[in-house]
PDB file of C-alpha atoms in Angstrom:
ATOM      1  CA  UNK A   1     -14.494  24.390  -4.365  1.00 76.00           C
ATOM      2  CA  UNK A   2     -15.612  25.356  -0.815  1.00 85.00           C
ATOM      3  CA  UNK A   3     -13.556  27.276   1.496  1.00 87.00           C
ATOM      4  CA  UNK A   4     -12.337  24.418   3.587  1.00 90.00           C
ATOM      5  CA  UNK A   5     -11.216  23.193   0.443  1.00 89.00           C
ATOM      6  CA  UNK A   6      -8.802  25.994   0.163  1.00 91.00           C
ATOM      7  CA  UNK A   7      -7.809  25.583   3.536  1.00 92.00           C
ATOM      8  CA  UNK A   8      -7.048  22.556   3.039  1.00 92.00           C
ATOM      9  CA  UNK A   9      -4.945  22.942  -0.116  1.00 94.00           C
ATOM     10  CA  UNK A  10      -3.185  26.251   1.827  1.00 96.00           C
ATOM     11  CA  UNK A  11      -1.885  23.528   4.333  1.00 96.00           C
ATOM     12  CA  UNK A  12      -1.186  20.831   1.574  1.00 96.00           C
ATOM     13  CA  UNK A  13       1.458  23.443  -0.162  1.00 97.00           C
ATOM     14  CA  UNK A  14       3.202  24.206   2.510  1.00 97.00           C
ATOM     15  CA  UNK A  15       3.378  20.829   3.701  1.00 97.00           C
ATOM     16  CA  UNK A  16       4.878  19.863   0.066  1.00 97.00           C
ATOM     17  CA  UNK A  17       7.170  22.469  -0.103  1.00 96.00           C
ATOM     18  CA  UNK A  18       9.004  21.880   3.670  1.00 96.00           C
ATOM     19  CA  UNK A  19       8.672  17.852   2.709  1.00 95.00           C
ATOM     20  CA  UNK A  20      10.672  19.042  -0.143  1.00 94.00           C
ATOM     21  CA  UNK A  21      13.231  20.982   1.472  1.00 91.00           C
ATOM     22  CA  UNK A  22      13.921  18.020   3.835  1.00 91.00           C
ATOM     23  CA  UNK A  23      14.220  15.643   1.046  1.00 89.00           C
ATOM     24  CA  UNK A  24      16.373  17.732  -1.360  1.00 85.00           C
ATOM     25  CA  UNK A  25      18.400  20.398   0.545  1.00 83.00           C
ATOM     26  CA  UNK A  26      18.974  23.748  -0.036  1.00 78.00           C
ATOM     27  CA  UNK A  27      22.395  22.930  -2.828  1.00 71.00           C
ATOM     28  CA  UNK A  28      25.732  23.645  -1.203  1.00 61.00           C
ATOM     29  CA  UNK A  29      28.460  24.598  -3.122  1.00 49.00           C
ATOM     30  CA  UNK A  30      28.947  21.026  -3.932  1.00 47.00           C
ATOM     31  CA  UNK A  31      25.016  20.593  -5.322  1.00 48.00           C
ATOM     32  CA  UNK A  32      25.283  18.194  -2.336  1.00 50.00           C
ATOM     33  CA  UNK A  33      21.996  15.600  -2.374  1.00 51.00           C
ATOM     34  CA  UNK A  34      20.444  17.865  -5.033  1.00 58.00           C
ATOM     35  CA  UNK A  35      22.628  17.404  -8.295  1.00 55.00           C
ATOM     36  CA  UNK A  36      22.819  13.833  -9.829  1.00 53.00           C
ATOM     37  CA  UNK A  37      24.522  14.729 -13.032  1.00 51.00           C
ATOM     38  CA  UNK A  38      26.161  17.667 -14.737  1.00 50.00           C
ATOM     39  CA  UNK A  39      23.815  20.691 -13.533  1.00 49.00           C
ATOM     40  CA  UNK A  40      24.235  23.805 -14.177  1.00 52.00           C
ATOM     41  CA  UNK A  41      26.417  26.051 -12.155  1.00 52.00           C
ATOM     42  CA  UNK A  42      25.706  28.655  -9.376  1.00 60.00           C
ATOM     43  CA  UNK A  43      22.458  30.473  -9.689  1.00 69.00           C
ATOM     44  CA  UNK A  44      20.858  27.980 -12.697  1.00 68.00           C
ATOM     45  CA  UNK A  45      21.238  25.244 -10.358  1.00 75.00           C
ATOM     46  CA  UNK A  46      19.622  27.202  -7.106  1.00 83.00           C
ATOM     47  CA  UNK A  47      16.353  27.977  -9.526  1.00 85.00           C
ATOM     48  CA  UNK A  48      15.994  24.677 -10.485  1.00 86.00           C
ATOM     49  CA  UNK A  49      15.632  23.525  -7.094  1.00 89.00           C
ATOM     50  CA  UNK A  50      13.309  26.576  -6.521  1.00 92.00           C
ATOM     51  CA  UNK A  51      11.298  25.044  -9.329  1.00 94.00           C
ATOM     52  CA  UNK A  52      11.016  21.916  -7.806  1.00 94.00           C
ATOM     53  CA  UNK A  53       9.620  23.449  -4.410  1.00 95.00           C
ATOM     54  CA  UNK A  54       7.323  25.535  -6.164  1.00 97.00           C
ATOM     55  CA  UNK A  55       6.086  21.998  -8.453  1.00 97.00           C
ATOM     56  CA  UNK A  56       5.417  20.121  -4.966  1.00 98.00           C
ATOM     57  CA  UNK A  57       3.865  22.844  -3.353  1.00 98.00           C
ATOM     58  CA  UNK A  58       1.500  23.055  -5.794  1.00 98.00           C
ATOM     59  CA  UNK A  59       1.260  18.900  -5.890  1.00 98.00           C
ATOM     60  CA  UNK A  60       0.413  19.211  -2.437  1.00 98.00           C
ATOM     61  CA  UNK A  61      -1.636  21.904  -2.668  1.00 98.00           C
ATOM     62  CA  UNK A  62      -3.450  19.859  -5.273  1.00 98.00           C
ATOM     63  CA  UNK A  63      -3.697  16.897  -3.099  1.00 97.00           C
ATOM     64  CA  UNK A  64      -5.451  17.913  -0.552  1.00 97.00           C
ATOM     65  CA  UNK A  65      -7.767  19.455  -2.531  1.00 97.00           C
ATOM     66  CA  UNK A  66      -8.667  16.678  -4.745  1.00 96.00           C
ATOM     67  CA  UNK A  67      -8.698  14.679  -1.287  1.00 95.00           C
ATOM     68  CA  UNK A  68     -11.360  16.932   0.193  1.00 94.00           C
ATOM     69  CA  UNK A  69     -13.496  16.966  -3.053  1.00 94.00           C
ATOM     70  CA  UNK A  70     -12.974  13.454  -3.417  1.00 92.00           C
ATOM     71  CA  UNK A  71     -14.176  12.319   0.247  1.00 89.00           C
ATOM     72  CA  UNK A  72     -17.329  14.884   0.027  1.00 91.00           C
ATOM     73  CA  UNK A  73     -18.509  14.311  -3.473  1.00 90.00           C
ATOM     74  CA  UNK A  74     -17.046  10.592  -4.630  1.00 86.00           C
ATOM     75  CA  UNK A  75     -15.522  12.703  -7.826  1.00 90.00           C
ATOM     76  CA  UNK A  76     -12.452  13.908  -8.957  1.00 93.00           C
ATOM     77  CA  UNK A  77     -13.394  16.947 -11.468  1.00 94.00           C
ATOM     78  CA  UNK A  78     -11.333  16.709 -14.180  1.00 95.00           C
ATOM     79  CA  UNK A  79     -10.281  20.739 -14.458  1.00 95.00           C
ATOM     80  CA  UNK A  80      -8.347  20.068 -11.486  1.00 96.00           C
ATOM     81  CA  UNK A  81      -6.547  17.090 -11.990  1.00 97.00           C
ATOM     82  CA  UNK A  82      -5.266  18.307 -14.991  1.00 97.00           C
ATOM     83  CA  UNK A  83      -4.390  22.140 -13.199  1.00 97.00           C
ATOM     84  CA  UNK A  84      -2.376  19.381 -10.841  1.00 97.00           C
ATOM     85  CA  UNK A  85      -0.984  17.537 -13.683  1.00 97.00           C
ATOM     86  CA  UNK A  86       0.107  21.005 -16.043  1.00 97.00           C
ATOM     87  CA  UNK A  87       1.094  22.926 -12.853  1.00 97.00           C
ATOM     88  CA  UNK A  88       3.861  19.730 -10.913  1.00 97.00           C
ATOM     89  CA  UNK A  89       5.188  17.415 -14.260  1.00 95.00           C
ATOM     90  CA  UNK A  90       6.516  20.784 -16.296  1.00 95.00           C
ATOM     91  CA  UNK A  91       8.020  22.612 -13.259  1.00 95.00           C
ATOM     92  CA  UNK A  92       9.561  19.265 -12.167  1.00 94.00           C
ATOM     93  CA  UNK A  93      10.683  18.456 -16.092  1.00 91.00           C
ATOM     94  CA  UNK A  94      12.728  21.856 -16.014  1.00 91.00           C
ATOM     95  CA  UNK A  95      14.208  21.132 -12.534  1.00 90.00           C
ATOM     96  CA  UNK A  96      15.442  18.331 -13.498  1.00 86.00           C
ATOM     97  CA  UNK A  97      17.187  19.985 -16.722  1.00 82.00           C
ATOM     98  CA  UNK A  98      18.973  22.135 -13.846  1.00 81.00           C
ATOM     99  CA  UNK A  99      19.504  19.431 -12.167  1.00 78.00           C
ATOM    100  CA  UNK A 100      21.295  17.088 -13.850  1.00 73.00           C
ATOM    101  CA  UNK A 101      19.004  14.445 -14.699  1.00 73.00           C
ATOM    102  CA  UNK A 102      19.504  13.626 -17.809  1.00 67.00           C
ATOM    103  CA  UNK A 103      18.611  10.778 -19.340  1.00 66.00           C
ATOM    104  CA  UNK A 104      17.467   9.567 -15.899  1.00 65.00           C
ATOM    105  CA  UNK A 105      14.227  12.195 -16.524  1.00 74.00           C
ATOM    106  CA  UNK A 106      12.735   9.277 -18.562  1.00 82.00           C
ATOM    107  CA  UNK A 107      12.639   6.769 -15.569  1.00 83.00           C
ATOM    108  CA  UNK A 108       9.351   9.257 -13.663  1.00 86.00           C
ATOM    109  CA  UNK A 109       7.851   9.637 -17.169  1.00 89.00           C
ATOM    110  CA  UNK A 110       7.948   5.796 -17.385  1.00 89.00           C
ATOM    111  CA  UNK A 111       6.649   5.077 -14.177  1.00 88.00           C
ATOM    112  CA  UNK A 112       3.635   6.934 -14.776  1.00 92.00           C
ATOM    113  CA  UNK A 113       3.220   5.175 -18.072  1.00 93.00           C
ATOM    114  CA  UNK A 114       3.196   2.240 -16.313  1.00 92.00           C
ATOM    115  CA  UNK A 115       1.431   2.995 -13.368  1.00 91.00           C
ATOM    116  CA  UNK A 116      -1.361   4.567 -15.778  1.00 93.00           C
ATOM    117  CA  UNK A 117      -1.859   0.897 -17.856  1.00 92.00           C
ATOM    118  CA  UNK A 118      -1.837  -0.850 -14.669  1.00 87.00           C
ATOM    119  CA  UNK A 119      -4.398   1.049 -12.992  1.00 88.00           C
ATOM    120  CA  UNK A 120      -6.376   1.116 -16.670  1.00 91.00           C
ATOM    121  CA  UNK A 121      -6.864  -2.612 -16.632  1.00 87.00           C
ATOM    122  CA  UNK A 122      -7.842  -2.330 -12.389  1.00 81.00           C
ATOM    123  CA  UNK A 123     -10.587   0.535 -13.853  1.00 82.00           C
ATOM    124  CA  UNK A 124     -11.664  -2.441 -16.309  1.00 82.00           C
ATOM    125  CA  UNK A 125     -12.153  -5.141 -14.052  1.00 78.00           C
ATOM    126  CA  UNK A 126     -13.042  -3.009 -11.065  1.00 71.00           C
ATOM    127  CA  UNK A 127     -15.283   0.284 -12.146  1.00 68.00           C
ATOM    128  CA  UNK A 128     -17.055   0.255  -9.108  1.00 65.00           C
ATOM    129  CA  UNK A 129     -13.756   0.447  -6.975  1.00 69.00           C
ATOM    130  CA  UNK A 130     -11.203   2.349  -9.354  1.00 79.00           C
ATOM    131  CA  UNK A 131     -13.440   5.585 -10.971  1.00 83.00           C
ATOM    132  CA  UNK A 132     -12.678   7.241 -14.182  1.00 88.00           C
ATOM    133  CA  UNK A 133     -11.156  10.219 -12.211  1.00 91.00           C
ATOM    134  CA  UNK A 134      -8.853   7.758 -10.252  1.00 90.00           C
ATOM    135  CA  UNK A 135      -7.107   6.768 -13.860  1.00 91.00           C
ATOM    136  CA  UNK A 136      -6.860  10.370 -14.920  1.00 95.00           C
ATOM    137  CA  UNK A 137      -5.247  10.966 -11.398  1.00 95.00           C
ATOM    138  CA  UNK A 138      -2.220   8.653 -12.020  1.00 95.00           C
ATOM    139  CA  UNK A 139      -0.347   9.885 -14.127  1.00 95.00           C
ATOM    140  CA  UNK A 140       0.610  12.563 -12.092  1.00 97.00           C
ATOM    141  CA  UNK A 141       0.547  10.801  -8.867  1.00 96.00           C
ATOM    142  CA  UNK A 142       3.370   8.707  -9.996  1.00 94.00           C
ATOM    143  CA  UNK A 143       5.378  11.106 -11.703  1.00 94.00           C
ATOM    144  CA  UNK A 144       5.597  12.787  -8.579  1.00 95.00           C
ATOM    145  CA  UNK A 145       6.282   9.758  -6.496  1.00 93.00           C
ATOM    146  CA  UNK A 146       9.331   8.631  -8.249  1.00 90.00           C
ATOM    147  CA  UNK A 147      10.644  11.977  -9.495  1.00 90.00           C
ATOM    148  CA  UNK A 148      14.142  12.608  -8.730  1.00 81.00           C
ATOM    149  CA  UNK A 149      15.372   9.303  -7.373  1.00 78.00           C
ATOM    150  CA  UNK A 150      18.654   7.572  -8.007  1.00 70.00           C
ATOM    151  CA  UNK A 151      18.785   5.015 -10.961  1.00 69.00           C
ATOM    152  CA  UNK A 152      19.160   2.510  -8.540  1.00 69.00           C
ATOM    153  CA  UNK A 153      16.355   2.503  -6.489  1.00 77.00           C
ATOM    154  CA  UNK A 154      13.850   4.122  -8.650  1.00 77.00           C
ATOM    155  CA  UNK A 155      12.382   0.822 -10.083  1.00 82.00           C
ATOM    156  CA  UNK A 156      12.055  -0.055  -5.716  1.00 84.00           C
ATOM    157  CA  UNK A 157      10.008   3.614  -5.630  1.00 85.00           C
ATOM    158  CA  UNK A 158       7.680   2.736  -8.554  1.00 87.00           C
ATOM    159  CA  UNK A 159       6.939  -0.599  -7.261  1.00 89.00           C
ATOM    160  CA  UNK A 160       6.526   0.921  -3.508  1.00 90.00           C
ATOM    161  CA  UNK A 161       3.913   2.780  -5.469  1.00 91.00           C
ATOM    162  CA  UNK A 162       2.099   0.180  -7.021  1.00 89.00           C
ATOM    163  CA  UNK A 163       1.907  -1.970  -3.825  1.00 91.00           C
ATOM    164  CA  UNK A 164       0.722   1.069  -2.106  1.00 90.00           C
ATOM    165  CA  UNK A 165      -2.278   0.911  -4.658  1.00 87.00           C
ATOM    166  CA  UNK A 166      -2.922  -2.659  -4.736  1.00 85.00           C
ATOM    167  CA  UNK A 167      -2.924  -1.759  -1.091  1.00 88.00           C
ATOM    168  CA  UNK A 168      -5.479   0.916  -1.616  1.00 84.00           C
ATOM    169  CA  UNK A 169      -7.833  -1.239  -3.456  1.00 80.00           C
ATOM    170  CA  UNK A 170      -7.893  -3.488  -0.823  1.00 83.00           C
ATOM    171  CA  UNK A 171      -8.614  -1.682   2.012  1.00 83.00           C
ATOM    172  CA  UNK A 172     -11.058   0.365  -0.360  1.00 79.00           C
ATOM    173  CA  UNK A 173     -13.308  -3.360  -1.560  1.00 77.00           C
ATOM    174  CA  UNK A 174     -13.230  -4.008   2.590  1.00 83.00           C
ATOM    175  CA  UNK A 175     -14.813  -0.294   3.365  1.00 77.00           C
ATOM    176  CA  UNK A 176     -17.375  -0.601   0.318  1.00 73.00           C
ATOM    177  CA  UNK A 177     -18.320  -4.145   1.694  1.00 77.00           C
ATOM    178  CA  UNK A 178     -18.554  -3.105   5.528  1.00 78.00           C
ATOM    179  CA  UNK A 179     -20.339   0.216   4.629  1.00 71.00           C
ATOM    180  CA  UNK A 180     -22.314  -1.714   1.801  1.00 68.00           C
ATOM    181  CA  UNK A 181     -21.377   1.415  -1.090  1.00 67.00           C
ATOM    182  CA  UNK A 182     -20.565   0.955  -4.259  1.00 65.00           C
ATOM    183  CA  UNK A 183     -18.706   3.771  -4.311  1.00 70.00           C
ATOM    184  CA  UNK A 184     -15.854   4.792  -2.319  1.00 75.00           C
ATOM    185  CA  UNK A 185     -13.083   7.661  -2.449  1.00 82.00           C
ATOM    186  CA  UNK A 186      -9.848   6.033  -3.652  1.00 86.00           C
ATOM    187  CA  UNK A 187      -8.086   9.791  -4.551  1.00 90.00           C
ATOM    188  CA  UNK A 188      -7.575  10.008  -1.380  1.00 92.00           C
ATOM    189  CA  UNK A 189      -5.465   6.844  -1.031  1.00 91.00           C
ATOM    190  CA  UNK A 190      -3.477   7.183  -4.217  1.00 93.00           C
ATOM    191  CA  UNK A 191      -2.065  10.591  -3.270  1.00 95.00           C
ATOM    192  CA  UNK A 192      -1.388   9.431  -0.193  1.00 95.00           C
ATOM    193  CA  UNK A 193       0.339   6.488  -1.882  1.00 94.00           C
ATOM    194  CA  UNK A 194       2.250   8.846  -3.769  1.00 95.00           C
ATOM    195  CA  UNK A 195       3.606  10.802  -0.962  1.00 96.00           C
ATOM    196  CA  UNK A 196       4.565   8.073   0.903  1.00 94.00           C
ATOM    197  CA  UNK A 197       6.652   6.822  -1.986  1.00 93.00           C
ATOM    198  CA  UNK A 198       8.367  10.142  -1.959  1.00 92.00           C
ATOM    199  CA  UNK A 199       9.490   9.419   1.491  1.00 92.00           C
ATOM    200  CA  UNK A 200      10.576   6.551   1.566  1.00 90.00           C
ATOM    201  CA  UNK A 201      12.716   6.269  -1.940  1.00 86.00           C
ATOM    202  CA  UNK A 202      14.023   9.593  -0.678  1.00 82.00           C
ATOM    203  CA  UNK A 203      14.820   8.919   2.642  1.00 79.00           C
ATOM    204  CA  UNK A 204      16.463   5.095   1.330  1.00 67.00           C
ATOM    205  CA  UNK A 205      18.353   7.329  -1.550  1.00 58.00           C
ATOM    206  CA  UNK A 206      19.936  10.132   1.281  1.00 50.00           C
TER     207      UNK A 206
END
């Protein structure tokens, strides 16, 4: 990693962390927005929401990384999408425990299954388009995207998230055809994807 790259993943962590904060709220004595099912009381409950900032500050710390290596070097190494993946789905697996999740945890966890076959059989058809480091990158791209979210709008989120990266392919075919590459960054666009689906099943879910 170069220094920029750092920089870059500085900004990306603090950026997760205060998109975080906006989404979930600092619990009230209530759990307010935060707890969906039977948390845990008083201070249990306030470090599980702790956890969860820390998880997306490091997913966005991540990101942006990956992004930047990505854009310069058409790879995504694989020691650091799996420090991304080790580092955001266990922090967010034990916030959820304080949260309340439940059996509810399962619905992120599926989504990324999902997500992962999906983009497996785009990698098949389309290896020039989808890379090998793009598939490794999805598990924890949707996990992230659709952590958290109400039962009833988390099957909306994951498919937000897939039409986001049918999107993404798109727009990446028409940039390898106008720039005439057979290679083009798509990391960029499916974290992007996945932040965007934060957003917006959060911000529907408020």
């Amino acid at each position: 990693m170069k220094l920029e790259d750092l920089i870059a993943g500085a900004l990306g962590a603090i950026g997760g962390a205060v998109l975080f904060a906006f989404l979930f709220p600092f619990p009230a004595a209530d759990g307010g927005s935060w707890v969906r099912g039977e948390a845990l009381p008083g201070s249990a409950d306030i470090f599980g929401w702790l956890l969860a900032v820390v998880a997306y500050a490091g997913f966005g710390f991540f990101s942006l990384v990956l992004a930047a290596v990505d854009v310069r070097t058409h790879t995504l190494p694989n020691g650091l999408i799996a420090w991304a993946t080790l580092w955001t789905v266990p922090l967010l697996l034990v916030a959820g425990h304080f949260r309340g999740d439940g059996i509810s945890a399962l619905a992120a966890l599926l989504s990324a299954g999902v997500a992962t076959v999906f983009v497996f059989l785009l990698w098949f058809r389309m290896r020039g388009v989808v890379g090998g480091g793009d598939l490794k990158l999805i598990p924890v791209a949707a996990y992230a995207a659709v952590w958290g979210v109400a039962e009833s709008v988390w099957v909306a989120g994951f498919l937000v998230f897939v039409l986001l990266l049918l999107a993404g392919v798109v727009v990446l075919v028409l940039v390898a055809l106008i720039l005439g590459r057979d290679q083009v960054a798509a990391g960029p666009l499916i974290l992007a994807g996945s932040w965007i689906t934060l957003v917006v099943t959060h911000m529907s879910d408020l």
